[in-house]
PDB file of C-alpha atoms in Angstrom:
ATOM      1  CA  UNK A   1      92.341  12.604 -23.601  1.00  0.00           C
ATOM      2  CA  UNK A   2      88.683  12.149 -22.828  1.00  0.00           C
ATOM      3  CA  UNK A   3      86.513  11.508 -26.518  1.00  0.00           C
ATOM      4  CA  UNK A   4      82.921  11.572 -26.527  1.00  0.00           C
ATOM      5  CA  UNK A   5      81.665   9.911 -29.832  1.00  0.00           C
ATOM      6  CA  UNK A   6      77.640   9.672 -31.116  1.00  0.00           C
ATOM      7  CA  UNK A   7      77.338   7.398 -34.262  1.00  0.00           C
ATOM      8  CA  UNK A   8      74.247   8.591 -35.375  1.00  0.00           C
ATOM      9  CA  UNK A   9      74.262  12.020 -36.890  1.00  0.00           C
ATOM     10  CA  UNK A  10      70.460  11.743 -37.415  1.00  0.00           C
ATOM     11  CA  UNK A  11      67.489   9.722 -36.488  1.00  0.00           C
ATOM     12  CA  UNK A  12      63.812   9.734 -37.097  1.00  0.00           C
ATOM     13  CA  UNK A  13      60.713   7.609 -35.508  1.00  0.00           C
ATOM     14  CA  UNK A  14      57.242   8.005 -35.666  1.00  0.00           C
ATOM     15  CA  UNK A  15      55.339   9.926 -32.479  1.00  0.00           C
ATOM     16  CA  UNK A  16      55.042   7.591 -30.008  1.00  0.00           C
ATOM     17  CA  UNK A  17      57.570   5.095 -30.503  1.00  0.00           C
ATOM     18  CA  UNK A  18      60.677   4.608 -28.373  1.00  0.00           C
ATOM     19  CA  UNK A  19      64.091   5.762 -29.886  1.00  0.00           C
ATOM     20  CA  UNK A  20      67.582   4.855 -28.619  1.00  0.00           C
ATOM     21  CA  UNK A  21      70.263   6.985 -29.135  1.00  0.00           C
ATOM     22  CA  UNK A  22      73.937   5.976 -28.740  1.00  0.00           C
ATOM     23  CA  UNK A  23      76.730   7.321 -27.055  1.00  0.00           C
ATOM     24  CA  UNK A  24      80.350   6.178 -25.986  1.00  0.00           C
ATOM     25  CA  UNK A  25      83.275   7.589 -24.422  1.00  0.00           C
ATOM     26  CA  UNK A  26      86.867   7.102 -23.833  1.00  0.00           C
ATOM     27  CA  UNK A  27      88.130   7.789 -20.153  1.00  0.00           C
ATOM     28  CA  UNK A  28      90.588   6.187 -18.116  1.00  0.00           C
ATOM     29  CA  UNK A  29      88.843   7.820 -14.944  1.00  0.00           C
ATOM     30  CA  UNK A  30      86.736   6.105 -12.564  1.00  0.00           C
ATOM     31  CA  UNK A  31      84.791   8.806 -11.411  1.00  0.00           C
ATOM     32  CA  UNK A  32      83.193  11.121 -13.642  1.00  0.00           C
ATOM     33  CA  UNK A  33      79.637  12.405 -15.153  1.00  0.00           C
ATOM     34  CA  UNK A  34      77.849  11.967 -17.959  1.00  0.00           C
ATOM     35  CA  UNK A  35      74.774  14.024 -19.735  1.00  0.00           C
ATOM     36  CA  UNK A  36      72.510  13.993 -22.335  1.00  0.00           C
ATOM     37  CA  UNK A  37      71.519  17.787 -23.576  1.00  0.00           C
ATOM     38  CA  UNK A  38      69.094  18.485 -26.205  1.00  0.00           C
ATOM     39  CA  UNK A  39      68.717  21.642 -28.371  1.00  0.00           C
ATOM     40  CA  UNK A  40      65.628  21.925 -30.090  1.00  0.00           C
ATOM     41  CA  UNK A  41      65.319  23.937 -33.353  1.00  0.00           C
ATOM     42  CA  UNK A  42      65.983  27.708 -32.680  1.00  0.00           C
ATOM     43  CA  UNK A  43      65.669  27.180 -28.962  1.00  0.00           C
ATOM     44  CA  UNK A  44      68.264  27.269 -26.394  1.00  0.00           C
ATOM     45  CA  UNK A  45      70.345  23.948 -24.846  1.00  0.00           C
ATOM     46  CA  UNK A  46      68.426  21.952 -21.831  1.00  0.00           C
ATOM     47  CA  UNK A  47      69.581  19.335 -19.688  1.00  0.00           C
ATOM     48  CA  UNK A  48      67.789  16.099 -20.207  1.00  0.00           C
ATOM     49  CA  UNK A  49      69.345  13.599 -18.212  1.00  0.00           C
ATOM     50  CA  UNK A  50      72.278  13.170 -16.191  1.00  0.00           C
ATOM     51  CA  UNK A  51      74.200  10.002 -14.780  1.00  0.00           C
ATOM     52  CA  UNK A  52      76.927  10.190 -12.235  1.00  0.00           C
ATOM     53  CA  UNK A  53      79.430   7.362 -13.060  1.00  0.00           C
ATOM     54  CA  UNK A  54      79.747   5.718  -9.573  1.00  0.00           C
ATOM     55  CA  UNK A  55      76.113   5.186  -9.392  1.00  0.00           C
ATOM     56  CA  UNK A  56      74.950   2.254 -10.511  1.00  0.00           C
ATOM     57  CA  UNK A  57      71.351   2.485 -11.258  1.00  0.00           C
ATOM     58  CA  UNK A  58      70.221   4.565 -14.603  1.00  0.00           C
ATOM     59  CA  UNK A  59      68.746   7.925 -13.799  1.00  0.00           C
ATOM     60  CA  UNK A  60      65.542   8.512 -15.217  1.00  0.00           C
ATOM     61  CA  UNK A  61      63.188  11.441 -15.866  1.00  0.00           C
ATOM     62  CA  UNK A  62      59.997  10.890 -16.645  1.00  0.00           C
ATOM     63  CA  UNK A  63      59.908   9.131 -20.445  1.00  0.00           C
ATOM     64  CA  UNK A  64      63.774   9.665 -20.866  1.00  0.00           C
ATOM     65  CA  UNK A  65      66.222   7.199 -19.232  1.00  0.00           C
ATOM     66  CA  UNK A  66      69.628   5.800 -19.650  1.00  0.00           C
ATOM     67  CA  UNK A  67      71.659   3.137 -20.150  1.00  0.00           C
ATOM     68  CA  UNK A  68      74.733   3.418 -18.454  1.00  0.00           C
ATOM     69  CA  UNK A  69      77.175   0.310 -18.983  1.00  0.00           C
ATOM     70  CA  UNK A  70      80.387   1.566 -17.134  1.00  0.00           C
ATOM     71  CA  UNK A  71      82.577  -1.307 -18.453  1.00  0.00           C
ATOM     72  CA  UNK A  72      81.972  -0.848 -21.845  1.00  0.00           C
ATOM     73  CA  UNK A  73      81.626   2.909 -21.808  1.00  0.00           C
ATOM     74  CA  UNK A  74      78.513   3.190 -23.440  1.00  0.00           C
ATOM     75  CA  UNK A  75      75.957   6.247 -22.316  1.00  0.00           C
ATOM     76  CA  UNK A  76      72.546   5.423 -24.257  1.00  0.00           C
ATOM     77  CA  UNK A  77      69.015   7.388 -23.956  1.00  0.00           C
ATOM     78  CA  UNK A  78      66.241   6.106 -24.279  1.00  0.00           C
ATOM     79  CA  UNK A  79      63.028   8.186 -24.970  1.00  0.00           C
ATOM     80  CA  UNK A  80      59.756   6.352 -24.655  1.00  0.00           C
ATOM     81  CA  UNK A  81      56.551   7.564 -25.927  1.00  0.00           C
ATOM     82  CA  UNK A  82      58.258   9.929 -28.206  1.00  0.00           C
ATOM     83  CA  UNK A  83      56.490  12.996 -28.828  1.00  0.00           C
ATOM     84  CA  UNK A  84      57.037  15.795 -31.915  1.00  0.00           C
ATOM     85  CA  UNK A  85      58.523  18.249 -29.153  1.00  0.00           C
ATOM     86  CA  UNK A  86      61.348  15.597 -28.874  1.00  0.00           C
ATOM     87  CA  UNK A  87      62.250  16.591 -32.255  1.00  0.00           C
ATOM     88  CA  UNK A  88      65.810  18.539 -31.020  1.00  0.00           C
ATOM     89  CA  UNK A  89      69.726  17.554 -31.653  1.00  0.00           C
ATOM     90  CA  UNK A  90      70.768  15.757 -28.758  1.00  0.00           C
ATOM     91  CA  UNK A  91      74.266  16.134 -27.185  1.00  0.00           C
ATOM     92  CA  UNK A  92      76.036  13.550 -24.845  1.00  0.00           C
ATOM     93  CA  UNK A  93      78.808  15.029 -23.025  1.00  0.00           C
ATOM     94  CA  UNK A  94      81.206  13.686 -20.218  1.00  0.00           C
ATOM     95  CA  UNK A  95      82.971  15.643 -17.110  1.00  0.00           C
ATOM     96  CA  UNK A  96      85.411  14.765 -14.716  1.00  0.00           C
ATOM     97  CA  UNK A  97      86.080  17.726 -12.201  1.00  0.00           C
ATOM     98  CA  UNK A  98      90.185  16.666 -12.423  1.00  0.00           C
ATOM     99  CA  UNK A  99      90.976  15.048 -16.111  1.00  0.00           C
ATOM    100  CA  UNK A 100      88.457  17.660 -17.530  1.00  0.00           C
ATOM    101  CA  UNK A 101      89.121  20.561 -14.960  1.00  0.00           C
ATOM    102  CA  UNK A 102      84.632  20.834 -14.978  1.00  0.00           C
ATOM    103  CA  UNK A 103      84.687  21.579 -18.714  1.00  0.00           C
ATOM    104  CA  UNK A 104      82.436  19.381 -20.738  1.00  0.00           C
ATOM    105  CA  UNK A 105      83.379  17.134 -23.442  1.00  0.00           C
ATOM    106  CA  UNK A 106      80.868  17.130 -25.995  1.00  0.00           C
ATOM    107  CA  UNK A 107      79.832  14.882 -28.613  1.00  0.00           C
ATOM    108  CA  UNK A 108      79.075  15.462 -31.886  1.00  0.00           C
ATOM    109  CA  UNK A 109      75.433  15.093 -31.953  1.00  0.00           C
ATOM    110  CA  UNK A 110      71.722  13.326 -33.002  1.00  0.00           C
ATOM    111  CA  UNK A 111      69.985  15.292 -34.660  1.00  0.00           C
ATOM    112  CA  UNK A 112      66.451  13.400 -33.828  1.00  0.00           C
ATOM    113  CA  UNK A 113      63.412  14.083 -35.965  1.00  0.00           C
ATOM    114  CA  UNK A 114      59.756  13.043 -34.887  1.00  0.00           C
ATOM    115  CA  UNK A 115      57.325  12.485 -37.590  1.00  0.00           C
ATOM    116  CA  UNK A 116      53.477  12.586 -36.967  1.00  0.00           C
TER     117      UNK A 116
ATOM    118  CA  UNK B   1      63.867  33.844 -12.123  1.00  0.00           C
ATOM    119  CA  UNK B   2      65.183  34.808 -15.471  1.00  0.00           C
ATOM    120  CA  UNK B   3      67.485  32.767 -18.027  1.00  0.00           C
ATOM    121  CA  UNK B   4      70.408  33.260 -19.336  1.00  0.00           C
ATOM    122  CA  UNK B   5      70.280  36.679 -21.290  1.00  0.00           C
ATOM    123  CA  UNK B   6      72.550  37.151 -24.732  1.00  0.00           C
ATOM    124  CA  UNK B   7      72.650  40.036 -26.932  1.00  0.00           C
ATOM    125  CA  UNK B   8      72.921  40.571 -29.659  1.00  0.00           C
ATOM    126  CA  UNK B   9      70.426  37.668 -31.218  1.00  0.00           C
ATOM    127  CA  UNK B  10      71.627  37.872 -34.615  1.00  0.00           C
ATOM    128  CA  UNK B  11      74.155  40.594 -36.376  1.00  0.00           C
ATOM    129  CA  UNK B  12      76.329  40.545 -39.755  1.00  0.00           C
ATOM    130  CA  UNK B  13      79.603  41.824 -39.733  1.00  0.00           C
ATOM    131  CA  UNK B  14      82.414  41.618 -42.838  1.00  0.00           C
ATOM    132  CA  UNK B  15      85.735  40.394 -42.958  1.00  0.00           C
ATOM    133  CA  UNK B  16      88.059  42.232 -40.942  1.00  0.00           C
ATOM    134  CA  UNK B  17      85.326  43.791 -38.371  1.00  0.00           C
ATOM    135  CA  UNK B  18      85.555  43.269 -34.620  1.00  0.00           C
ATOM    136  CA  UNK B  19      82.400  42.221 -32.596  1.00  0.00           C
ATOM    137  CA  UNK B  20      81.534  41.950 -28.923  1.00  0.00           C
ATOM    138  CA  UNK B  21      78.386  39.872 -27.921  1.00  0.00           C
ATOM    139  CA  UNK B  22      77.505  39.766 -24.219  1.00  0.00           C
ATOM    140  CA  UNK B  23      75.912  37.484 -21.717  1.00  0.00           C
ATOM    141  CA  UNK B  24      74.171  37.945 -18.681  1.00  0.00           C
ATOM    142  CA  UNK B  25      73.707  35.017 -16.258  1.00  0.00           C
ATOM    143  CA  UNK B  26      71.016  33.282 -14.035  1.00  0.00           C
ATOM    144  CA  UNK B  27      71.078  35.782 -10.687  1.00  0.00           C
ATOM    145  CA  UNK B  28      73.610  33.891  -8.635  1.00  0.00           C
ATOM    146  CA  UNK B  29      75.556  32.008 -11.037  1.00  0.00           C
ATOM    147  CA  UNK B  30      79.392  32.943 -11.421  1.00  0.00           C
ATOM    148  CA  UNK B  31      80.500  30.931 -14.030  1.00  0.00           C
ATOM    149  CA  UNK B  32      80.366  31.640 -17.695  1.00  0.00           C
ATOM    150  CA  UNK B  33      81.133  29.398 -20.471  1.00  0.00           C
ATOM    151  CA  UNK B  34      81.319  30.437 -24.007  1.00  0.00           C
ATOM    152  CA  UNK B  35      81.009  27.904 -27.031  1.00  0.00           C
ATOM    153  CA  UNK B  36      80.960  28.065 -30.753  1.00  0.00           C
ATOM    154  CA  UNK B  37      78.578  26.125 -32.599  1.00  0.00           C
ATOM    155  CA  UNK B  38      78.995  25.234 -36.588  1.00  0.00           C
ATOM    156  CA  UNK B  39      77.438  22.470 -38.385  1.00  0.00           C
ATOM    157  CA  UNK B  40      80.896  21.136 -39.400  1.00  0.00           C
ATOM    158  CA  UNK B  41      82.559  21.597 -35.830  1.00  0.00           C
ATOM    159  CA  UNK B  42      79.788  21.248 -33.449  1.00  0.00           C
ATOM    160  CA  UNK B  43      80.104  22.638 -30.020  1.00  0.00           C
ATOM    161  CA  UNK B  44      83.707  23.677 -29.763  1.00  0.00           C
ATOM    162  CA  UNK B  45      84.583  25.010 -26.102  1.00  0.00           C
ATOM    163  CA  UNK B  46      86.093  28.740 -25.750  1.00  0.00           C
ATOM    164  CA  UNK B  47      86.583  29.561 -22.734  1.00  0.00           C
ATOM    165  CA  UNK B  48      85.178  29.908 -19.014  1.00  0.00           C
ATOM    166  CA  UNK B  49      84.938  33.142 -16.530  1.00  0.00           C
ATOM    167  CA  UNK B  50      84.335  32.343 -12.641  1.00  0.00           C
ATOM    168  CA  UNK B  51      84.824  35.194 -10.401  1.00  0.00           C
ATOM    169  CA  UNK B  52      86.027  37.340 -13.147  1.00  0.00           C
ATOM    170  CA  UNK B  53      89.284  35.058 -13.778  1.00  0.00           C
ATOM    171  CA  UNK B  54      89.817  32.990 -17.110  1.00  0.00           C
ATOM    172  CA  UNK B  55      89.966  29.287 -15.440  1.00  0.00           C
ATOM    173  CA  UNK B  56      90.069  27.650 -19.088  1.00  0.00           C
ATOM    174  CA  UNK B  57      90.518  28.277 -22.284  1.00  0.00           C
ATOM    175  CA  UNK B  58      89.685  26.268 -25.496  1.00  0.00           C
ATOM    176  CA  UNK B  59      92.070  25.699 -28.643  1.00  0.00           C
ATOM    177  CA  UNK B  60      90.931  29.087 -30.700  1.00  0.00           C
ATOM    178  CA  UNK B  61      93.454  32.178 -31.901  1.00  0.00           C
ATOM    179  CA  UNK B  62      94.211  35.043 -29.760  1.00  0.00           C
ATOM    180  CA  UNK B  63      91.658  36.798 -31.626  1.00  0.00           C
ATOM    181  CA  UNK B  64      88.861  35.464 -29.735  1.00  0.00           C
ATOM    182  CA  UNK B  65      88.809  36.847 -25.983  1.00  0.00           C
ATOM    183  CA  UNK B  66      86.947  37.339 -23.203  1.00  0.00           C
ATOM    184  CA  UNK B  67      86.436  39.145 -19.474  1.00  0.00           C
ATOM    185  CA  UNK B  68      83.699  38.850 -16.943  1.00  0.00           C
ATOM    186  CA  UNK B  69      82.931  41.534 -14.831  1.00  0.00           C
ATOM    187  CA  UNK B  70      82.360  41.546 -10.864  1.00  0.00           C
ATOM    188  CA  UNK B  71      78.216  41.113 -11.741  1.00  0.00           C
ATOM    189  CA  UNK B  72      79.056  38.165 -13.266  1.00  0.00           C
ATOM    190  CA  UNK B  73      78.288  39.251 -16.765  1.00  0.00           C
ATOM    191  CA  UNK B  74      80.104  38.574 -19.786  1.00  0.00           C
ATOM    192  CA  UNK B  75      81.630  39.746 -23.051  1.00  0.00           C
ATOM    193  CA  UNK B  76      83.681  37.679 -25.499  1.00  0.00           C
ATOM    194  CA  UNK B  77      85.358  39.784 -28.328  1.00  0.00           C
ATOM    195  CA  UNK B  78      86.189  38.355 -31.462  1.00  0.00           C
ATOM    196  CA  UNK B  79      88.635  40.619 -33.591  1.00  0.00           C
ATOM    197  CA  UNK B  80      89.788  40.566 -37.685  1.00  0.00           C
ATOM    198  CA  UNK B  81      87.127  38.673 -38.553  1.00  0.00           C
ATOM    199  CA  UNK B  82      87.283  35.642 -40.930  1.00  0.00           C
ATOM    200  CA  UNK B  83      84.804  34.067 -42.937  1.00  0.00           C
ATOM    201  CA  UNK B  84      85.078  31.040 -40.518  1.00  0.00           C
ATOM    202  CA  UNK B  85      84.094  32.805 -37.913  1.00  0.00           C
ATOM    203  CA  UNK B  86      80.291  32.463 -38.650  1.00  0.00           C
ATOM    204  CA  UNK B  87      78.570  30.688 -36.409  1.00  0.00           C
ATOM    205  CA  UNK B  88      75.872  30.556 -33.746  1.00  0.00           C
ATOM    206  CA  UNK B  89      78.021  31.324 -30.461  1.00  0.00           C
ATOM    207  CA  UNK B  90      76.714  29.966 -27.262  1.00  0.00           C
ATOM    208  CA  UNK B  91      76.761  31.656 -23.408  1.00  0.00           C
ATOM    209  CA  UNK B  92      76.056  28.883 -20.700  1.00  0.00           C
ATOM    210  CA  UNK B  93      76.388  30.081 -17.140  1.00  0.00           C
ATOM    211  CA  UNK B  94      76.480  27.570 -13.418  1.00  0.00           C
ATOM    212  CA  UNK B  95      76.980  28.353  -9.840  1.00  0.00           C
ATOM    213  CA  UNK B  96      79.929  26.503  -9.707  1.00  0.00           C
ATOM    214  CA  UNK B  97      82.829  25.996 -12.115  1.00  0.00           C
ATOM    215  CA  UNK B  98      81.765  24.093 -14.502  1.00  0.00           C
ATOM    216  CA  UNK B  99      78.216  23.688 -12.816  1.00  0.00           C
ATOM    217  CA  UNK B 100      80.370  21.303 -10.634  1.00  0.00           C
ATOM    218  CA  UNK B 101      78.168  18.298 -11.463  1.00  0.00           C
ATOM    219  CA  UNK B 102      77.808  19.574 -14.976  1.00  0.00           C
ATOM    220  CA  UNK B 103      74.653  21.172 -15.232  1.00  0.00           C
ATOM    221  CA  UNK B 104      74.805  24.305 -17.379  1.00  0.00           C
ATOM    222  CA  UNK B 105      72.234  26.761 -18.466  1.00  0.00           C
ATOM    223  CA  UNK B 106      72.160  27.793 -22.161  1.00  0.00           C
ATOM    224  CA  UNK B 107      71.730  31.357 -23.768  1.00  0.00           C
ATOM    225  CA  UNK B 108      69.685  31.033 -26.981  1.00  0.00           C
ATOM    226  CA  UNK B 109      73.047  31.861 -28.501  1.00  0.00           C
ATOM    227  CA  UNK B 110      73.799  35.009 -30.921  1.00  0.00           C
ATOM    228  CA  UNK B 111      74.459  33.966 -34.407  1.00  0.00           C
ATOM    229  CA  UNK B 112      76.977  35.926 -36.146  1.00  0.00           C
ATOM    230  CA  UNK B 113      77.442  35.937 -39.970  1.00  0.00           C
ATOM    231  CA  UNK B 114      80.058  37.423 -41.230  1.00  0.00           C
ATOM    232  CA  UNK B 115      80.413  38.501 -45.378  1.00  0.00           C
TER     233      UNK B 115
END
């Protein structure tokens, strides 16, 4: 079974510094996606980021971006310039359309706190 | 175009009760995913409605169900309920099963407490 584990249950930088947060999973699947969602305090679940495995270059949006090393099944995000309304728990998740039948497997999530 | 809709925000019940909370999707999206969210358990996957059929179904009691009707909305029921059963409980909706790719759309959740 597919296992999504974050290591860091919580995180704080100052504004404006860069923050890495960690993710890996467990697949035996070649083909798959994986996502980085963040929840800010009372506020409803986004999409941040989102990598499709059999793509080789990190996606990127704007000052969030990823690093996606297949072999060692390791999802990171980066977020550069960090900024107070990054403050949010962040969830990685991974989905494979067969193994997974679409659902999302979700880790356990960063809660990431930006101090002015 | 307007977000994912859930009602109610917030309610208490007690031990025992029976609640329904509902969610209305993006205009155009037929899938529905419910989650439960605790501090202990994180997100913990319910079940999903596209096209008004149940096409999966998380590891929770018979007590928690759900149905989708032929707008696409959504209803999950939770019966006898337990003190456990607090939590914030989250609607996500997608085009596609499963968004296809992945990429769901959130609810601002309805957080049940129950006493």
């Amino acid at each position: 079974a597919q296992t999504v584990t974050q290591s860091q249950p919580e995180m704080s930088v100052q504004e404006a510094e860069t923050v890495t947060l960690s993710c890996t999973y467990d697949t035996s699947e070649s083909n798959y996606y994986l996502f980085w969602y963040k929840q800010p305090p009372s506020r409803q679940m986004i999409l941040v980021i989102r990598q499709e495995a059999y793509k080789q270059q990190n996606a990127t949006e704007n000052r969030f971006s990823v690093n996606f090393q297949k072999a060692a099944k390791s999802f990171s995000l980066k977020i550069s310039d960090s900024q107070l309304g990054d403050t949010a728990m962040y969830f990685c998740a991974f989905m494979n359309p067969v193994s997974s039948n679409y659902q999302l497997i979700w880790g356990a999530g960063t809660k990431l706190i930006i101090k002015p | 175009k307007a977000g994912v809709t859930q009602t109610p925000r917030y309610l208490i019940k007690t031990r025992g009760q029976q609640v329904t909370l509902s969610c209305s999707p993006i205009s155009g999206h037929r899938s529905v995913s419910w989650y439960q969210q605790t501090p202990g358990q994180g997100l913990q996957f319910l079940f999903e409605y596209f096209s008004e059929t149940q096409r999966n179904k998380g590891n929770f009691p018979g007590r928690f169900s759900g149905r989708q009707f032929s707008n696409s909305r959504s209803e999950m029921n939770v019966s006898t309920l337990e003190l456990g059963d607090s939590a914030l409980y989250l609607c996500a909706s997608s085009f596609g099963q499963g968004g296809l790719s992945g990429e769901l759309f959130f609810g601002e959740g309805s957080r049940l407490t129950v006493l």
